[in-house]
Tab-separated table of C-alpha atoms and ligand atoms in Angstrom:
chain	number	residue	atom	x	y	z
A	1	MET	CA	22.071	21.062	19.483
A	2	SER	CA	23.393	17.802	18.087
A	3	THR	CA	21.386	16.538	15.150
A	4	SER	CA	23.027	13.143	14.962
A	5	LEU	CA	20.544	10.352	15.426
A	6	LYS	CA	21.402	6.860	16.560
A	7	GLN	CA	21.034	4.250	13.836
A	8	ILE	CA	18.553	1.521	14.708
A	9	ARG	CA	19.647	-2.138	14.643
A	10	LEU	CA	16.950	-4.610	13.678
A	11	ALA	CA	16.929	-8.381	13.539
A	12	ALA	CA	14.275	-10.942	12.672
A	13	GLY	CA	13.661	-13.643	15.242
A	14	PHE	CA	12.243	-16.758	13.634
A	15	PRO	CA	8.955	-17.303	15.466
A	16	GLY	CA	9.777	-20.563	17.096
A	17	VAL	CA	8.261	-22.812	19.643
A	18	ASN	CA	6.411	-20.521	21.991
A	19	ASN	CA	2.931	-19.741	23.140
A	20	THR	CA	2.796	-16.588	21.039
A	21	THR	CA	2.775	-18.328	17.651
A	22	VAL	CA	-0.747	-18.599	16.284
A	23	TRP	CA	-1.380	-21.822	14.439
A	24	SER	CA	-5.079	-21.374	13.910
A	25	ASP	CA	-4.606	-18.538	11.399
A	26	PRO	CA	-5.293	-19.766	7.846
A	27	ALA	CA	-2.010	-18.144	6.767
A	28	ALA	CA	0.040	-20.161	9.308
A	29	GLY	CA	2.602	-22.444	7.674
A	30	SER	CA	5.205	-24.992	8.688
A	31	GLN	CA	7.666	-24.164	11.455
A	32	ILE	CA	10.182	-26.692	10.232
A	33	ALA	CA	10.044	-26.701	6.412
A	34	PHE	CA	12.879	-24.882	4.676
A	35	ASP	CA	10.457	-22.615	2.806
A	36	SER	CA	9.455	-21.015	6.112
A	37	PHE	CA	13.046	-20.287	7.164
A	38	ARG	CA	13.851	-19.016	3.675
A	39	HIS	CA	10.815	-16.762	3.574
A	40	VAL	CA	11.602	-15.078	6.897
A	41	ALA	CA	15.325	-14.696	6.114
A	42	GLN	CA	14.730	-13.306	2.626
A	43	THR	CA	12.000	-10.967	3.873
A	44	ALA	CA	14.349	-9.691	6.555
A	45	GLU	CA	17.061	-9.183	3.950
A	46	ARG	CA	14.636	-7.324	1.700
A	47	GLY	CA	14.064	-4.993	4.658
A	48	LYS	CA	17.869	-4.627	5.126
A	49	LEU	CA	17.623	-6.032	8.642
A	50	ASP	CA	20.891	-6.790	10.403
A	51	PHE	CA	20.423	-10.462	11.111
A	52	PHE	CA	18.137	-13.477	11.156
A	53	PHE	CA	17.960	-15.089	14.598
A	54	LEU	CA	17.257	-18.649	15.716
A	55	ALA	CA	16.569	-19.522	19.345
A	56	GLU	CA	17.253	-23.071	20.469
A	57	GLY	CA	15.681	-25.634	22.747
A	58	LEU	CA	17.560	-28.837	23.357
A	59	ARG	CA	14.727	-30.814	24.870
A	60	LEU	CA	11.028	-30.846	24.178
A	61	ARG	CA	9.281	-29.166	27.076
A	62	GLU	CA	6.603	-31.104	28.849
A	63	HIS	CA	4.002	-30.552	31.461
A	64	ALA	CA	2.364	-33.145	33.655
A	65	GLY	CA	3.843	-35.859	31.464
A	66	LYS	CA	2.602	-34.331	28.217
A	67	ILE	CA	4.738	-32.623	25.588
A	68	HIS	CA	3.807	-28.950	25.088
A	69	ASP	CA	1.593	-28.643	22.042
A	70	LEU	CA	3.942	-26.263	20.274
A	71	ASP	CA	7.014	-28.402	20.907
A	72	ILE	CA	5.714	-31.155	18.711
A	73	VAL	CA	6.763	-29.092	15.683
A	74	GLY	CA	10.319	-29.970	16.692
A	75	ARG	CA	13.562	-28.075	16.752
A	76	PRO	CA	15.782	-28.601	13.717
A	77	ASP	CA	19.529	-28.240	14.136
A	78	THR	CA	20.690	-24.627	14.120
A	79	PHE	CA	23.833	-24.992	11.991
A	80	THR	CA	22.043	-26.996	9.329
A	81	VAL	CA	19.333	-24.355	8.978
A	82	LEU	CA	21.756	-21.417	8.967
A	83	ALA	CA	24.085	-23.065	6.444
A	84	ALA	CA	21.145	-23.624	4.109
A	85	LEU	CA	20.087	-19.986	4.550
A	86	ALA	CA	23.624	-18.807	3.737
A	87	ALA	CA	23.048	-20.165	0.240
A	88	VAL	CA	19.825	-18.232	-0.386
A	89	THR	CA	20.787	-14.877	1.152
A	90	GLU	CA	23.656	-12.476	0.466
A	91	HIS	CA	23.879	-9.791	3.097
A	92	ILE	CA	21.923	-10.641	6.200
A	93	GLY	CA	23.658	-11.946	9.330
A	94	LEU	CA	22.855	-15.480	10.494
A	95	ALA	CA	22.663	-15.824	14.255
A	96	GLY	CA	22.317	-19.143	16.045
A	97	THR	CA	21.733	-19.906	19.710
A	98	ILE	CA	24.212	-22.525	20.853
A	99	ASN	CA	24.504	-23.746	24.392
A	100	SER	CA	27.842	-23.612	26.208
A	101	THR	CA	26.890	-26.213	28.798
A	102	PHE	CA	26.214	-29.222	26.608
A	103	ASN	CA	28.682	-28.686	23.729
A	104	GLU	CA	32.463	-28.764	23.285
A	105	PRO	CA	34.600	-25.794	22.138
A	106	TYR	CA	36.433	-27.524	19.275
A	107	GLU	CA	33.214	-28.629	17.632
A	108	VAL	CA	31.362	-25.330	18.087
A	109	ALA	CA	34.375	-23.230	16.997
A	110	ARG	CA	34.618	-25.345	13.855
A	111	GLN	CA	30.912	-25.038	13.100
A	112	PHE	CA	30.897	-21.250	13.478
A	113	ALA	CA	34.134	-20.810	11.499
A	114	SER	CA	32.600	-22.927	8.728
A	115	LEU	CA	29.354	-20.927	8.796
A	116	ASP	CA	31.351	-17.708	8.661
A	117	TRP	CA	33.211	-18.978	5.573
A	118	LEU	CA	30.073	-20.278	3.862
A	119	SER	CA	28.234	-16.996	4.433
A	120	GLY	CA	31.133	-14.669	3.650
A	121	GLY	CA	31.373	-13.294	7.187
A	122	ARG	CA	27.795	-13.265	8.412
A	123	ALA	CA	27.854	-15.672	11.376
A	124	ALA	CA	26.749	-14.815	14.917
A	125	TRP	CA	26.624	-16.952	18.045
A	126	ASN	CA	24.092	-16.408	20.830
A	127	VAL	CA	25.874	-18.027	23.784
A	128	VAL	CA	23.335	-19.428	26.232
A	129	THR	CA	23.987	-21.270	29.445
A	130	SER	CA	20.821	-23.258	30.160
A	131	TRP	CA	21.992	-25.892	32.548
A	132	ASP	CA	18.998	-27.720	33.939
A	133	ALA	CA	19.108	-31.401	34.734
A	134	PHE	CA	16.070	-32.010	32.605
A	135	THR	CA	17.861	-30.857	29.443
A	136	GLY	CA	21.065	-32.479	30.685
A	137	GLU	CA	19.460	-35.889	30.545
A	138	ASN	CA	19.858	-35.701	26.753
A	139	PHE	CA	23.614	-35.240	27.072
A	140	ARG	CA	26.723	-36.493	28.766
A	141	ARG	CA	25.395	-39.621	30.370
A	142	GLY	CA	22.614	-37.669	32.002
A	143	GLY	CA	25.070	-35.436	33.821
A	144	PHE	CA	24.611	-31.691	34.022
A	145	LEU	CA	26.326	-28.675	35.423
A	146	PRO	CA	25.438	-27.060	38.739
A	147	GLN	CA	23.885	-23.659	38.217
A	148	ASP	CA	26.761	-21.781	39.855
A	149	GLN	CA	29.241	-23.148	37.309
A	150	ARG	CA	27.398	-22.406	34.099
A	151	TYR	CA	28.790	-18.921	33.455
A	152	GLU	CA	32.266	-20.023	34.482
A	153	ARG	CA	31.991	-22.703	31.816
A	154	ALA	CA	30.512	-20.233	29.309
A	155	ARG	CA	33.417	-17.830	29.853
A	156	THR	CA	36.082	-20.460	29.467
A	157	PHE	CA	34.191	-22.048	26.550
A	158	LEU	CA	34.197	-18.767	24.645
A	159	ARG	CA	37.817	-18.051	25.536
A	160	THR	CA	38.831	-21.507	24.324
A	161	ALA	CA	36.855	-21.128	21.086
A	162	SER	CA	38.566	-17.758	20.498
A	163	GLU	CA	41.960	-19.354	20.989
A	164	LEU	CA	41.063	-21.853	18.288
A	165	TRP	CA	39.777	-19.173	15.884
A	166	ASP	CA	42.891	-17.112	16.485
A	167	SER	CA	45.280	-20.020	16.117
A	168	TRP	CA	45.637	-19.590	12.359
A	169	HIS	CA	48.074	-16.982	11.124
A	170	GLY	CA	49.000	-15.641	7.743
A	171	ASP	CA	47.280	-14.784	4.504
A	172	GLU	CA	45.287	-16.741	2.012
A	173	ILE	CA	47.127	-19.267	-0.105
A	174	VAL	CA	49.121	-17.508	-2.833
A	175	ALA	CA	50.750	-19.698	-5.461
A	176	ASP	CA	53.072	-18.853	-8.347
A	177	LYS	CA	50.894	-19.482	-11.382
A	178	GLU	CA	53.790	-20.763	-13.501
A	179	THR	CA	55.676	-22.961	-11.109
A	180	GLY	CA	52.738	-23.876	-8.888
A	181	GLN	CA	54.948	-23.153	-5.907
A	182	PHE	CA	53.294	-21.708	-2.803
A	183	LEU	CA	54.452	-18.158	-2.171
A	184	SER	CA	52.542	-17.887	1.084
A	185	THR	CA	50.160	-20.109	2.961
A	186	PRO	CA	48.177	-19.669	6.122
A	187	ALA	CA	49.683	-21.462	9.059
A	188	PRO	CA	47.548	-23.483	11.403
A	189	GLY	CA	48.988	-22.760	14.802
A	190	GLY	CA	48.843	-25.264	17.582
A	191	PHE	CA	46.698	-24.728	20.632
A	192	THR	CA	46.885	-25.972	24.172
A	193	HIS	CA	44.158	-25.231	26.644
A	194	GLU	CA	43.836	-26.600	30.122
A	195	ASP	CA	41.414	-25.534	32.818
A	196	ALA	CA	38.755	-27.012	35.076
A	197	HIS	CA	36.387	-27.564	32.129
A	198	PHE	CA	38.584	-28.275	29.100
A	199	ASP	CA	41.880	-30.013	28.610
A	200	ILE	CA	42.557	-29.991	24.882
A	201	ASN	CA	45.466	-29.491	22.515
A	202	GLY	CA	46.126	-29.916	18.834
A	203	ARG	CA	45.592	-27.901	15.664
A	204	PHE	CA	42.390	-26.197	14.639
A	205	ASN	CA	41.226	-27.338	11.208
A	206	VAL	CA	39.418	-24.295	9.773
A	207	PRO	CA	41.436	-21.269	8.605
A	208	ARG	CA	40.654	-17.901	10.149
A	209	SER	CA	37.236	-16.907	8.778
A	210	PRO	CA	36.184	-13.561	7.233
A	211	GLN	CA	35.040	-12.091	10.551
A	212	GLY	CA	37.822	-13.744	12.565
A	213	ARG	CA	35.171	-14.937	14.939
A	214	PRO	CA	31.373	-14.790	14.859
A	215	VAL	CA	29.595	-11.791	16.328
A	216	ILE	CA	28.837	-12.808	19.929
A	217	LEU	CA	25.338	-12.448	21.395
A	218	GLN	CA	24.347	-13.191	24.958
A	219	ALA	CA	20.914	-13.756	26.471
A	220	GLY	CA	20.703	-13.962	30.245
A	221	GLU	CA	19.601	-11.584	32.916
A	222	SER	CA	21.327	-12.460	36.188
A	223	ASP	CA	24.096	-10.273	37.545
A	224	GLU	CA	26.623	-12.838	36.367
A	225	GLY	CA	24.962	-13.014	32.964
A	226	ARG	CA	25.157	-9.237	32.584
A	227	ASP	CA	28.837	-9.229	33.551
A	228	PHE	CA	29.501	-12.027	31.097
A	229	ALA	CA	27.913	-9.943	28.341
A	230	ALA	CA	29.800	-6.825	29.417
A	231	THR	CA	33.127	-8.640	29.134
A	232	ALA	CA	32.615	-10.795	26.077
A	233	ALA	CA	29.523	-10.052	23.985
A	234	ASP	CA	28.892	-7.730	21.047
A	235	VAL	CA	25.095	-7.840	21.443
A	236	ILE	CA	22.682	-8.629	24.295
A	237	PHE	CA	19.334	-10.178	23.468
A	238	SER	CA	17.091	-9.049	26.326
A	239	ARG	CA	13.496	-9.549	27.394
A	240	TYR	CA	13.044	-5.904	28.389
A	241	SER	CA	10.850	-4.256	25.819
A	242	GLN	CA	8.740	-2.114	28.179
A	243	TYR	CA	10.124	1.408	28.162
A	244	ASP	CA	11.060	1.926	31.838
A	245	GLN	CA	12.466	-1.572	32.345
A	246	ALA	CA	14.329	-1.348	29.057
A	247	ARG	CA	15.953	1.953	30.002
A	248	ALA	CA	16.992	0.607	33.406
A	249	PHE	CA	18.484	-2.548	31.868
A	250	TYR	CA	20.260	-0.523	29.179
A	251	ALA	CA	21.832	1.824	31.722
A	252	ASP	CA	22.840	-1.034	34.000
A	253	VAL	CA	24.606	-3.030	31.305
A	254	LYS	CA	26.235	-0.084	29.532
A	255	ASN	CA	27.569	1.168	32.876
A	256	ARG	CA	29.321	-2.160	33.419
A	257	LEU	CA	31.444	-1.788	30.279
A	258	PRO	CA	34.184	0.589	31.534
A	259	LYS	CA	34.975	-1.846	34.355
A	260	PHE	CA	36.061	-4.303	31.658
A	261	GLY	CA	37.933	-1.759	29.557
A	262	ARG	CA	35.191	-1.478	26.949
A	263	THR	CA	33.237	1.455	25.519
A	264	ARG	CA	29.466	1.887	25.293
A	265	ASP	CA	29.387	1.357	21.540
A	266	GLN	CA	31.025	-2.063	21.845
A	267	LEU	CA	27.871	-3.725	23.162
A	268	LEU	CA	24.476	-3.369	21.498
A	269	ILE	CA	21.287	-4.080	23.437
A	270	LEU	CA	18.421	-5.557	21.460
A	271	PRO	CA	15.245	-6.557	23.318
A	272	ALA	CA	12.799	-9.027	21.830
A	273	ALA	CA	9.730	-7.204	20.531
A	274	GLY	CA	6.484	-8.205	18.896
A	275	PHE	CA	4.230	-5.883	16.913
A	276	VAL	CA	0.707	-5.573	15.557
A	277	LEU	CA	-0.092	-3.152	12.738
A	278	GLY	CA	-3.379	-1.637	11.581
A	279	ASP	CA	-4.366	1.160	9.240
A	280	THR	CA	-5.157	3.183	12.351
A	281	ASP	CA	-4.081	2.802	15.972
A	282	ALA	CA	-7.613	1.731	16.889
A	283	GLU	CA	-7.614	-0.990	14.225
A	284	ALA	CA	-4.273	-2.237	15.455
A	285	GLU	CA	-5.547	-2.396	19.058
A	286	GLU	CA	-8.517	-4.424	17.909
A	287	ALA	CA	-6.289	-6.774	15.880
A	288	ALA	CA	-3.966	-7.161	18.882
A	289	ARG	CA	-6.918	-8.159	21.059
A	290	GLU	CA	-7.916	-10.850	18.556
A	291	ILE	CA	-4.370	-12.138	18.351
A	292	ARG	CA	-4.025	-12.340	22.133
A	293	LEU	CA	-7.234	-14.361	22.288
A	294	ALA	CA	-5.822	-16.730	19.664
A	295	GLN	CA	-2.491	-16.934	21.510
A	296	VAL	CA	-4.078	-17.749	24.869
A	297	SER	CA	-6.803	-20.287	24.189
A	298	PRO	CA	-8.908	-21.492	27.152
A	299	ALA	CA	-6.682	-24.618	27.328
A	300	THR	CA	-3.480	-22.530	27.202
A	301	ALA	CA	-4.795	-20.358	30.032
A	302	ILE	CA	-5.313	-23.442	32.209
A	303	ARG	CA	-1.864	-24.867	31.343
A	304	PHE	CA	-0.327	-21.544	32.307
A	305	LEU	CA	-2.273	-21.425	35.542
A	306	GLU	CA	-1.120	-24.938	36.437
A	307	GLN	CA	2.497	-23.834	36.143
A	308	LEU	CA	2.031	-21.371	38.980
A	309	TRP	CA	-0.451	-23.367	41.045
A	310	ASN	CA	1.681	-26.499	40.615
A	311	THR	CA	-1.341	-28.755	40.662
A	312	ASP	CA	-3.870	-30.262	38.287
A	313	LEU	CA	-6.404	-27.594	37.314
A	314	SER	CA	-7.897	-29.366	34.316
A	315	GLY	CA	-11.379	-28.947	35.843
A	316	HIS	CA	-10.972	-25.199	36.405
A	317	ASP	CA	-13.254	-22.864	34.428
A	318	PRO	CA	-11.102	-20.525	32.295
A	319	ASP	CA	-13.991	-18.066	32.130
A	320	GLY	CA	-14.368	-17.989	35.911
A	321	PRO	CA	-12.248	-16.384	38.637
A	322	LEU	CA	-8.747	-17.558	39.644
A	323	PRO	CA	-8.573	-20.492	42.109
A	324	ALA	CA	-9.387	-19.379	45.639
A	325	PHE	CA	-6.746	-21.673	47.200
A	326	ASP	CA	-3.004	-20.980	47.230
A	327	PRO	CA	-0.468	-22.611	44.882
A	328	VAL	CA	1.150	-25.829	46.024
A	329	VAL	CA	4.694	-24.994	47.066
A	330	SER	CA	7.299	-27.650	46.356
A	331	GLU	CA	10.764	-28.074	44.886
A	332	ILE	CA	10.906	-27.854	41.107
A	333	GLY	CA	9.274	-30.996	39.844
A	334	GLY	CA	5.773	-32.213	40.295
A	335	LEU	CA	3.509	-30.493	37.867
A	336	VAL	CA	5.792	-27.544	37.194
A	337	ALA	CA	6.567	-27.655	33.512
A	338	LYS	CA	9.879	-29.371	33.132
A	339	GLY	CA	12.555	-27.510	31.246
A	340	ASN	CA	10.542	-24.339	31.152
A	341	ALA	CA	12.435	-21.274	32.343
A	342	GLY	CA	9.147	-19.417	32.613
A	343	ALA	CA	7.916	-21.976	35.089
A	344	ARG	CA	11.063	-21.588	37.137
A	345	GLN	CA	10.530	-17.833	37.288
A	346	LEU	CA	6.927	-18.401	38.303
A	347	ALA	CA	7.969	-20.864	40.961
A	348	LYS	CA	10.248	-18.447	42.826
A	349	SER	CA	7.520	-17.044	45.065
A	350	PRO	CA	4.284	-18.649	43.873
A	351	VAL	CA	1.995	-17.576	46.710
A	352	ALA	CA	3.008	-13.925	46.464
A	353	LEU	CA	2.555	-13.982	42.698
A	354	ALA	CA	-0.835	-15.684	42.992
A	355	ASN	CA	-1.919	-12.936	45.402
A	356	GLN	CA	-0.801	-10.288	42.916
A	357	TRP	CA	-2.740	-11.987	40.145
A	358	ARG	CA	-5.871	-12.241	42.304
A	359	ALA	CA	-5.654	-8.573	43.253
A	360	LYS	CA	-5.276	-7.571	39.603
A	361	ALA	CA	-8.134	-9.841	38.477
A	362	GLU	CA	-10.417	-8.433	41.164
A	363	ALA	CA	-9.499	-4.808	40.508
A	364	GLU	CA	-9.974	-5.131	36.753
A	365	ASN	CA	-12.796	-7.669	36.865
A	366	LEU	CA	-10.870	-10.264	34.810
A	367	THR	CA	-11.633	-13.941	34.281
A	368	THR	CA	-8.837	-16.498	34.555
A	369	ARG	CA	-8.236	-16.408	30.814
A	370	GLU	CA	-8.352	-12.623	30.627
A	371	LEU	CA	-5.873	-12.397	33.482
A	372	ILE	CA	-3.465	-14.817	31.777
A	373	ILE	CA	-3.774	-12.784	28.574
A	374	GLU	CA	-2.746	-9.693	30.555
A	375	VAL	CA	0.168	-11.217	32.447
A	376	THR	CA	1.721	-13.143	29.573
A	377	GLY	CA	2.560	-9.908	27.868
A	378	ARG	CA	1.153	-8.098	24.954
A	379	GLN	CA	2.984	-7.128	21.798
A	380	SER	CA	5.442	-4.316	22.431
A	381	PHE	CA	4.422	-2.166	19.479
A	382	ILE	CA	0.780	-1.811	18.493
A	383	GLY	CA	-0.471	0.852	16.128
A	384	SER	CA	-0.394	2.260	12.646
A	385	PRO	CA	2.964	1.932	10.855
A	386	ALA	CA	3.675	5.580	11.690
A	387	THR	CA	2.987	5.016	15.397
A	388	VAL	CA	5.113	1.871	15.521
A	389	ALA	CA	8.019	3.507	13.659
A	390	ALA	CA	7.878	6.507	16.001
A	391	GLU	CA	7.845	4.282	19.099
A	392	ILE	CA	10.764	2.155	17.933
A	393	ASN	CA	12.729	5.294	17.187
A	394	ARG	CA	11.855	6.790	20.586
A	395	PHE	CA	13.195	3.720	22.392
A	396	VAL	CA	16.455	3.878	20.509
A	397	GLN	CA	17.044	7.635	20.681
A	398	ASP	CA	16.156	7.612	24.420
A	399	ASP	CA	18.700	4.843	25.151
A	400	ALA	CA	16.112	2.250	26.070
A	401	SER	CA	17.669	-0.002	23.411
A	402	ASP	CA	19.877	0.030	20.327
A	403	GLY	CA	17.159	-1.675	18.305
A	404	PHE	CA	15.088	-4.833	18.496
A	405	ILE	CA	14.907	-8.488	17.609
A	406	ILE	CA	11.498	-8.457	15.976
A	407	GLY	CA	9.219	-11.432	16.314
A	408	SER	CA	5.773	-12.009	14.911
A	409	HIS	CA	2.894	-14.274	15.768
A	410	LEU	CA	2.684	-15.838	12.339
A	411	VAL	CA	5.007	-18.219	10.467
A	412	PRO	CA	6.202	-17.540	7.826
A	413	GLY	CA	4.513	-14.308	6.630
A	414	GLY	CA	4.302	-12.379	9.912
A	415	LEU	CA	7.351	-10.214	9.304
A	416	ASP	CA	6.234	-9.045	5.856
A	417	PRO	CA	4.042	-6.096	6.941
A	418	PHE	CA	6.797	-4.834	9.224
A	419	VAL	CA	9.277	-4.823	6.359
A	420	ASP	CA	6.809	-3.340	3.879
A	421	LYS	CA	5.289	-0.667	6.093
A	422	VAL	CA	7.466	0.166	9.099
A	423	VAL	CA	10.983	-0.129	7.691
A	424	PRO	CA	10.384	2.500	4.941
A	425	LEU	CA	9.231	4.990	7.585
A	426	LEU	CA	12.366	4.405	9.646
A	427	GLN	CA	14.419	4.890	6.484
A	428	GLU	CA	12.595	8.148	5.753
A	429	ARG	CA	13.506	9.353	9.228
A	430	GLY	CA	17.156	8.613	8.451
A	431	VAL	CA	17.501	6.179	11.349
A	432	PHE	CA	17.695	2.931	9.396
A	433	ARG	CA	19.885	1.922	6.471
A	434	THR	CA	18.668	1.836	2.894
A	435	GLU	CA	21.589	-0.358	1.783
A	436	TYR	CA	23.913	-2.684	3.670
A	437	GLU	CA	27.047	-0.724	4.508
A	438	GLY	CA	29.552	-3.549	4.602
A	439	THR	CA	29.945	-7.172	3.685
A	440	THR	CA	30.275	-8.733	7.132
A	441	LEU	CA	27.710	-8.682	9.926
A	442	ARG	CA	30.267	-7.038	12.203
A	443	GLU	CA	30.608	-4.165	9.720
A	444	ASN	CA	26.860	-3.811	9.261
A	445	LEU	CA	26.293	-3.652	13.003
A	446	GLY	CA	28.810	-0.825	13.181
A	447	LEU	CA	31.040	-2.804	15.538
A	448	ALA	CA	34.752	-2.012	15.621
A	449	PRO	CA	36.988	-4.380	13.662
A	450	LEU	CA	38.596	-7.072	15.751
A	451	GLY	CA	42.073	-6.049	14.695
A	452	ALA	CA	45.060	-8.274	14.309
A	453	VAL	CA	45.297	-11.466	16.261
A	454	THR	CA	47.201	-10.960	19.445
A	455	ALA	CA	48.388	-13.415	22.030
A	456	THR	CA	45.470	-12.455	24.289
A	457	PRO	CA	42.680	-11.824	21.810
A	458	VAL	CA	40.037	-10.224	23.997
A	459	ALA	CA	39.905	-8.539	27.341
A	460	TRP	CA	38.685	-11.522	29.275
B	501	LIG	C1	15.781	-13.044	25.807
B	501	LIG	C2	16.327	-14.383	26.200
B	501	LIG	C3	16.342	-15.400	25.253
B	501	LIG	C4	16.858	-16.660	25.569
B	501	LIG	N1	16.872	-17.635	24.620
B	501	LIG	C5	17.331	-18.872	24.927
B	501	LIG	C6	17.313	-19.934	23.964
B	501	LIG	O1	16.907	-19.755	22.819
B	501	LIG	N2	17.772	-21.144	24.328
B	501	LIG	C7	18.249	-21.393	25.573
B	501	LIG	O2	18.661	-22.514	25.841
B	501	LIG	N3	18.265	-20.420	26.526
B	501	LIG	C8	17.826	-19.183	26.222
B	501	LIG	N4	17.826	-18.188	27.183
B	501	LIG	C9	18.282	-18.567	28.542
B	501	LIG	C10	19.629	-17.966	28.933
B	501	LIG	O3	20.680	-18.369	28.170
B	501	LIG	C11	20.025	-18.346	30.338
B	501	LIG	O4	20.280	-19.698	30.426
B	501	LIG	C12	18.960	-18.004	31.314
B	501	LIG	O5	18.449	-16.733	31.042
B	501	LIG	C13	19.519	-18.052	32.692
B	501	LIG	O6	20.569	-17.180	32.826
B	501	LIG	P1	20.436	-15.911	33.739
B	501	LIG	O7	20.281	-16.447	35.112
B	501	LIG	O8	21.698	-15.112	33.559
B	501	LIG	O9	19.239	-15.180	33.253
B	501	LIG	C14	17.336	-16.923	26.872
B	501	LIG	C15	17.310	-15.894	27.815
B	501	LIG	C16	16.829	-14.646	27.493
B	501	LIG	C17	16.836	-13.563	28.530
């Protein structure tokens, strides 16, 4: 019997703008002050986590003409935050979500190459493709990209950025100390790229960085999104943290790799996961219940309901049953929360989903608020530290994931108990590092080196 255990990959997602962050807790702090970012990143590094992760939203979400409560904390610029964190951390990877629809390759390639230099090889890019017209209004004269072109643009965007990163050849500058003459210098190569999305040529202005290119993450679930990840990504950030769904997603994506000439260990799958700890499993369950109540206030429950019903429900009683009438079916717009992917998912078949919700509420005798608490997802791991460590390990050893991007409901101290209580148990089991193995993020994630620059750098 093989005794080799898979090593778990763990990242810390900064608890951003979402309905799972609890502001009412006395320990809740700023979501935008540097101290909060620093605390989470340094805590994650203390726990030897692989990387710190920032999601991104390019437009404040709104609903019925009002900005979502949580969005008013704002969304500071990803590169600025990660560059500042590079200065106060030494080992942990720094992953930023950057959109391929509303940016340009030269600029993004330069920003990631700079971050990789500043951090000594710790940069990672989560390539997302959000395309909606609502976000697009902030960019490019209000123009946006049709949905069916977003992955085509993402693919060519990443290919173009790689051409820029790979355009430098040669070693570091070596000079003769006596004469001052250069013995060797890196050579910025020229680049020319022309396709339906980009028509650029020139010279890239940042030398090849320690990792060569950032570690590439992808977050998207469509068939096209999965293929994109299978061809070009090192890591997938997924939503699937329930065991059966996670295993199915894992198998699906890993089975796509051979088609693109890649092996199973070249793509890591890390679902988002929340946790609640207690001294005993029962205490943790009780704490989780309290947290869910704080996460879904009566007002939040009504806002959520309005997204599916697509009509004003401000007079609806959150402690009563679900509305007896069916949702209003219309094109995206109206009261559906603008710019909210969740709302788009909800809007796909609203009447069918409303029927499911009613059936569940009736069967389990749930009020509107209780139902919303159930359907908006509970934390993935609830229990004593021993229970949570065992569950995380089970997921990974059973090929339901390669690890997790851990989120918490509290900024900035929410990750601390995970690092203090769960990480040591994983280390005791021999499934999580006790020291960083390498200097770059790519090395720490156990990903194969990129190798020398070739004319066609990657398979796609
Ligand atoms: C787990 C997960 C996290 C995501 N995070 C972001 C994000 O931070 N910012 C963003 O603009 N889009 C984000 N997305 C949206 C995806 O990039 C993509 O636009 C969306 O999922 C639609 O692509 P799909 O049809 O392939 O799923 C995320 C998606 C997933 C599944």
